[in-house]
Amino acid sequence: MAASCVSCGAVVSQRLLLRPRVSLAPRQVLWRAAELQSVPGPQILRLKHVTVVTTKKNVKALRRETYTVDFIKKQIEEFNIGKRHLANMMGEDPETFTQEDIDRAIAYLFPSGLFEKRARPVMKHPEQIFPKQKATQWGEDGRPFHYLFYTGKQSYYSLMHDTYGKILDIEKHKNQLQAKGLFSEKDKTTDLIGSRWLIKEELEEMLVEKLSDQDYAQFVRLMERLLQGGAAGEFVQSFRRSVTVQSEKQPIEPVQHDAQGMAFSTSEGRRKSAKAEAVVYEHGNGRIKINGIDYLLYFPVLQDREQLMFPFHFLDRLGKHDVTCTVSGGGRSAQAGAIRLAMARALCSFVTEEEVEWMRQAGLLTSDPRVRERKKPGQEGARRKFTWKKR
Amino acid sequence: MAAPLVKAVLGSSDLTLSVRSAVLRFPGFTQVRWSRYSPEFRDPQIDKDYHRKPWAELTEEEKFERELRKTQPIKAARSANTSSVFEDPVISKFTNMMMKGGNKVLARSLMTQATIERNPYTIFHQALKNCEPVIGLAPILKGGRFYQVPVPLSDRRRRFLAMKWMITECREKKHRRTLMPEKLSQELLQAFHNQGPVVKRKHDMHKMAEANRALAHYRWW
C-alpha cells in the first residue's frame, strides 16, 4: 500500500511494488546512501529511502473513513465497560449511571481550561461520536440489495415511493366510500399546531443520505398531500417533531410591596447597549420618572415618548400606573427601547395571562437582538463597498 | 464571507437560539440574508383590535392562525411603530425614505410640518383672494385715443373681477365633457396654490398696469 511513511527501511522488492501505485501522488524519493554499519562482519546494505511530501494533496485522507460494524460493536462494548469503571471510580451505582453522570464525572476527573466546549474531553456513546454510515449495499456478486440502489439516494426515493403508494391507497379507499355513499368529511386533526415537520438535517440523519433542498421541499409537499388525504397515522407522526406549544416561557415578576404598602413590580430591559430597570406601581397617575427626571424633559423627541406610551396604550392603562426607572448606556432610541421592554415586563405582573400573550404577540416582551453590524475589511462600512473604479 | 455570529451577546438565551449554524429551513419561509433573528420568528401584530376580538367571532382560519401564533416566537416591535391611532404605516415608510444619514428627527419634523389644507371654505376664500387684482386698468379718452390707464380698484370691484374671471374661465376654457363642479374645483385648487389661468390673468393685468405706468397722470380722480 502506498503508505504515507516518511522514512522506512524498505527491501528492494517492496520498492519495485511501490512504483505502479504511486502514480497518483508522485513523491520525490531521495535515496540516502546506504550507511555502513559499524559492526564488522558481513554487512547487509539496507536501502533507506526518505520520501518528501510534495504539495499534492494526500489522496488517501480525502476518502471518508469507513467504520465496520465490528469496530462499532467493539467501541460500544468498550464504552459500556468504561462506564462501569467510571461509576466504580466515582463511587456510584454502575446500573443507574446516566449520561449526565458520565459528563459530570469526566469534567471532574479531566478538568479542562479550554474555552471551546467541543474541544474538551468527552465520553459519549459511540453512536453519537461516529457518524452513521451505511453497511455495504451489494452482495458477493456485486449486485446491489435494494432495487433503487442506482438512483444514488435509495432510502429517500424508496420513502417517497412508499408515501405515494399510501396516498394512492387513501384515494382509492375514499373513492370506494364515496361510491357507497358512506364518505363523510372528517375534520382535520389539530395536532398540526403542536408539531412540525422534520427539518432537512434531521431527515438526512434519519435516512443516512445527503439530500438537496429541492428533495427536501418535495418531501414536505408529499407529506402535506398525505396529510390532506386525512390519514394522520403513525407513519406521518414519525416524521413530525413536537414544538413547544406555548412560546410564553415568560417569567412573570412577583408583585412586591414597599414601605407605604403600595404594590409595585420591578424588571429589567436591554436594547443595544442600554440597560434599564423599571419599577411600575400598581396605582398611579401616569407619571414617569427616568433617572429622577421627568420623561418630557428626558426624551424631547416625540418618537421616544411614543415608545414609552406603547405598552400602556396597548393594554388601555394609560394614566393608571406610575413608573420610576433608571437607564444607562446606549443612545436616545436604545434607552427608550430598553425602558419600554422593562416596563412591559413589569406590567406582566398586574395583567391577565391572556393579555400577557397579547403583549408577546405584539412584540413587546421580546428583547431586540439587533446590534450594530461590524465593519468588514475591504469594504467601507458594514455593507457599503468602496467606489468601483474602472481603472 | 465571515460566518455569522452564533451566540447572542446580550445574554437573552431564549431568542436567536443559536441554531444559526444549522440553519432551519422551512419550505414556505424565505430567509433574509444576515438577519439577527432565526427564520422561525414571526412579525409582531401591533393592532389592538386584532387581539381584542372575542373568540366566537373568529372564522375557522383565524382560530387556526391564532393557535399557530401561540407556538411561534415573535420578533420585537420596532421602535418606530406604536399601537397609537395616529400611526400610519405608509407615512412611516415615507418618513424613513425621506431620512438622510439616519436623521429620523429631522425627517419626522419635515413630515409634521408638511400640511395639506382640507377645509373647503378656507380653500375657497384663499383662492378668490389670490385671484383679486391689486390694480386695474381704465380706458381714458384723451386726444381722440383711448389709453389704458392704471387705476386703483375698490374692494368690491376687486372681488367682482376675481369672481368674474373665475367663472369665465370655468365656463369657456374647459373640455366639453368636464362638468362645471369638477372644473370649478380644479380651478379653485390651482388658484389656492397661486397657479392656474385665473391667477395668470391677474398677473397679466398687473404687468399691463406696470407697463402703462407713465400714463398714470391721465387719471383725474
Short mmCIF file of C-alpha atoms in Angstrom, two decimals, chain A residues 185-333:
data_model
loop_
_atom_site.label_atom_id
_atom_site.label_comp_id
_atom_site.label_asym_id
_atom_site.label_seq_id
_atom_site.Cartn_x
_atom_site.Cartn_y
_atom_site.Cartn_z
CA GLU A 185 -65.95 14.97 5.78
CA LYS A 186 -63.75 14.45 8.74
CA ASP A 187 -62.33 17.45 10.47
CA LYS A 188 -58.61 17.94 10.31
CA THR A 189 -56.72 16.97 13.37
CA THR A 190 -55.44 19.95 15.26
CA ASP A 191 -52.21 18.35 16.29
CA LEU A 192 -50.69 20.16 13.34
CA ILE A 193 -50.13 23.09 15.59
CA GLY A 194 -48.15 21.33 18.27
CA SER A 195 -45.73 19.68 15.91
CA ARG A 196 -43.61 20.47 12.92
CA TRP A 197 -42.10 18.55 10.07
CA LEU A 198 -38.57 17.21 10.35
CA ILE A 199 -36.00 19.68 9.21
CA LYS A 200 -33.63 18.81 6.41
CA GLU A 201 -30.76 17.94 8.73
CA GLU A 202 -32.95 15.64 10.79
CA LEU A 203 -34.23 13.91 7.69
CA GLU A 204 -30.70 13.43 6.39
CA GLU A 205 -29.75 11.90 9.70
CA MET A 206 -32.73 9.58 9.56
CA LEU A 207 -32.06 8.38 6.04
CA VAL A 208 -28.24 8.44 6.34
CA GLU A 209 -28.11 10.12 2.98
CA LYS A 210 -27.34 13.57 1.69
CA LEU A 211 -30.36 15.46 0.38
CA SER A 212 -30.67 18.60 -1.65
CA ASP A 213 -33.03 21.45 -0.79
CA GLN A 214 -35.34 20.54 -3.66
CA ASP A 215 -35.51 16.95 -2.44
CA TYR A 216 -36.48 18.14 0.99
CA ALA A 217 -39.09 20.53 -0.37
CA GLN A 218 -40.56 17.75 -2.46
CA PHE A 219 -40.66 15.51 0.58
CA VAL A 220 -42.54 18.07 2.62
CA ARG A 221 -45.01 18.68 -0.19
CA LEU A 222 -45.70 14.97 -0.49
CA MET A 223 -46.22 14.68 3.26
CA GLU A 224 -48.62 17.62 3.24
CA ARG A 225 -50.53 15.91 0.48
CA LEU A 226 -50.69 12.75 2.54
CA LEU A 227 -51.99 14.73 5.48
CA GLN A 228 -54.66 16.32 3.37
CA GLY A 229 -55.85 12.87 2.41
CA GLY A 230 -56.82 12.54 6.03
CA ALA A 231 -54.69 9.76 7.41
CA ALA A 232 -52.62 11.19 10.21
CA GLY A 233 -51.37 7.85 11.28
CA GLU A 234 -48.20 6.58 12.82
CA PHE A 235 -46.37 6.78 9.54
CA VAL A 236 -46.87 10.52 9.33
CA GLN A 237 -46.28 11.05 13.03
CA SER A 238 -42.84 9.52 12.72
CA PHE A 239 -41.90 12.46 10.54
CA ARG A 240 -43.13 15.11 12.88
CA ARG A 241 -41.43 16.55 15.91
CA SER A 242 -43.26 18.33 18.65
CA VAL A 243 -42.82 22.02 19.10
CA THR A 244 -43.09 23.89 22.38
CA VAL A 245 -46.80 24.64 22.32
CA GLN A 246 -46.69 27.82 24.32
CA SER A 247 -43.93 30.18 23.48
CA GLU A 248 -44.62 32.14 26.58
CA LYS A 249 -41.76 31.00 28.72
CA GLN A 250 -42.10 34.45 30.10
CA PRO A 251 -41.01 34.73 33.72
CA ILE A 252 -43.60 36.91 35.43
CA GLU A 253 -42.15 39.11 38.12
CA PRO A 254 -43.67 38.78 41.57
CA VAL A 255 -45.54 41.76 42.94
CA GLN A 256 -43.73 43.41 45.83
CA HIS A 257 -44.90 45.92 48.40
CA ASP A 258 -42.91 48.89 49.57
CA ALA A 259 -42.90 50.71 52.91
CA GLN A 260 -46.15 52.62 52.30
CA GLY A 261 -47.92 49.44 51.25
CA MET A 262 -48.01 50.35 47.57
CA ALA A 263 -47.83 47.39 45.23
CA PHE A 264 -45.11 47.56 42.60
CA SER A 265 -43.10 45.31 40.35
CA THR A 266 -39.56 45.64 39.01
CA SER A 267 -37.88 44.31 35.95
CA GLU A 268 -35.05 44.95 33.54
CA GLY A 269 -34.73 45.50 29.86
CA ARG A 270 -31.87 45.86 27.42
CA ARG A 271 -31.53 47.20 23.91
CA LYS A 272 -28.24 47.58 22.04
CA SER A 273 -26.00 48.68 24.88
CA ALA A 274 -28.60 50.41 27.01
CA LYS A 275 -29.68 48.82 30.30
CA ALA A 276 -32.83 49.87 32.03
CA GLU A 277 -34.60 48.92 35.21
CA ALA A 278 -38.22 49.93 35.68
CA VAL A 279 -40.38 49.99 38.79
CA VAL A 280 -44.06 50.08 37.89
CA TYR A 281 -46.51 50.98 40.65
CA GLU A 282 -49.92 49.47 40.52
CA HIS A 283 -51.89 52.63 41.20
CA GLY A 284 -50.79 56.00 39.93
CA ASN A 285 -51.37 58.95 37.69
CA GLY A 286 -49.27 58.09 34.71
CA ARG A 287 -46.14 59.91 35.80
CA ILE A 288 -42.89 58.53 34.50
CA LYS A 289 -39.57 59.48 36.04
CA ILE A 290 -36.31 58.47 34.42
CA ASN A 291 -33.11 58.84 36.41
CA GLY A 292 -35.06 61.31 38.54
CA ILE A 293 -36.02 63.45 35.55
CA ASP A 294 -39.49 63.78 34.12
CA TYR A 295 -39.98 61.90 30.87
CA LEU A 296 -40.97 65.02 28.99
CA LEU A 297 -37.60 66.56 29.72
CA TYR A 298 -35.56 63.41 29.40
CA PHE A 299 -36.95 62.48 25.99
CA PRO A 300 -37.52 65.66 23.98
CA VAL A 301 -38.18 63.60 20.84
CA LEU A 302 -41.76 62.52 20.23
CA GLN A 303 -40.84 59.06 18.96
CA ASP A 304 -39.21 58.07 22.26
CA ARG A 305 -42.20 59.20 24.27
CA GLU A 306 -44.46 57.22 21.99
CA GLN A 307 -42.36 54.18 22.73
CA LEU A 308 -42.78 54.75 26.46
CA MET A 309 -46.51 55.04 25.95
CA PHE A 310 -46.81 51.93 23.80
CA PRO A 311 -47.19 49.16 26.44
CA PHE A 312 -49.71 51.18 28.43
CA HIS A 313 -51.72 52.25 25.44
CA PHE A 314 -51.78 48.70 24.17
CA LEU A 315 -53.37 47.50 27.42
CA ASP A 316 -55.59 50.58 27.81
CA ARG A 317 -53.88 51.54 31.03
CA LEU A 318 -52.52 54.90 30.04
CA GLY A 319 -52.99 57.00 33.16
CA LYS A 320 -53.16 54.23 35.70
CA HIS A 321 -49.58 53.44 36.60
CA ASP A 322 -46.64 55.38 37.92
CA VAL A 323 -43.20 54.41 36.74
CA THR A 324 -39.75 55.13 38.09
CA CYS A 325 -36.83 53.90 36.07
CA THR A 326 -33.10 54.08 35.78
CA VAL A 327 -31.30 53.73 32.50
CA SER A 328 -27.69 53.89 31.36
CA GLY A 329 -25.73 53.30 28.21
CA GLY A 330 -26.78 53.31 24.61
CA GLY A 331 -28.26 56.22 22.71
CA ARG A 332 -31.57 58.03 22.77
CA SER A 333 -33.57 55.43 20.91
#
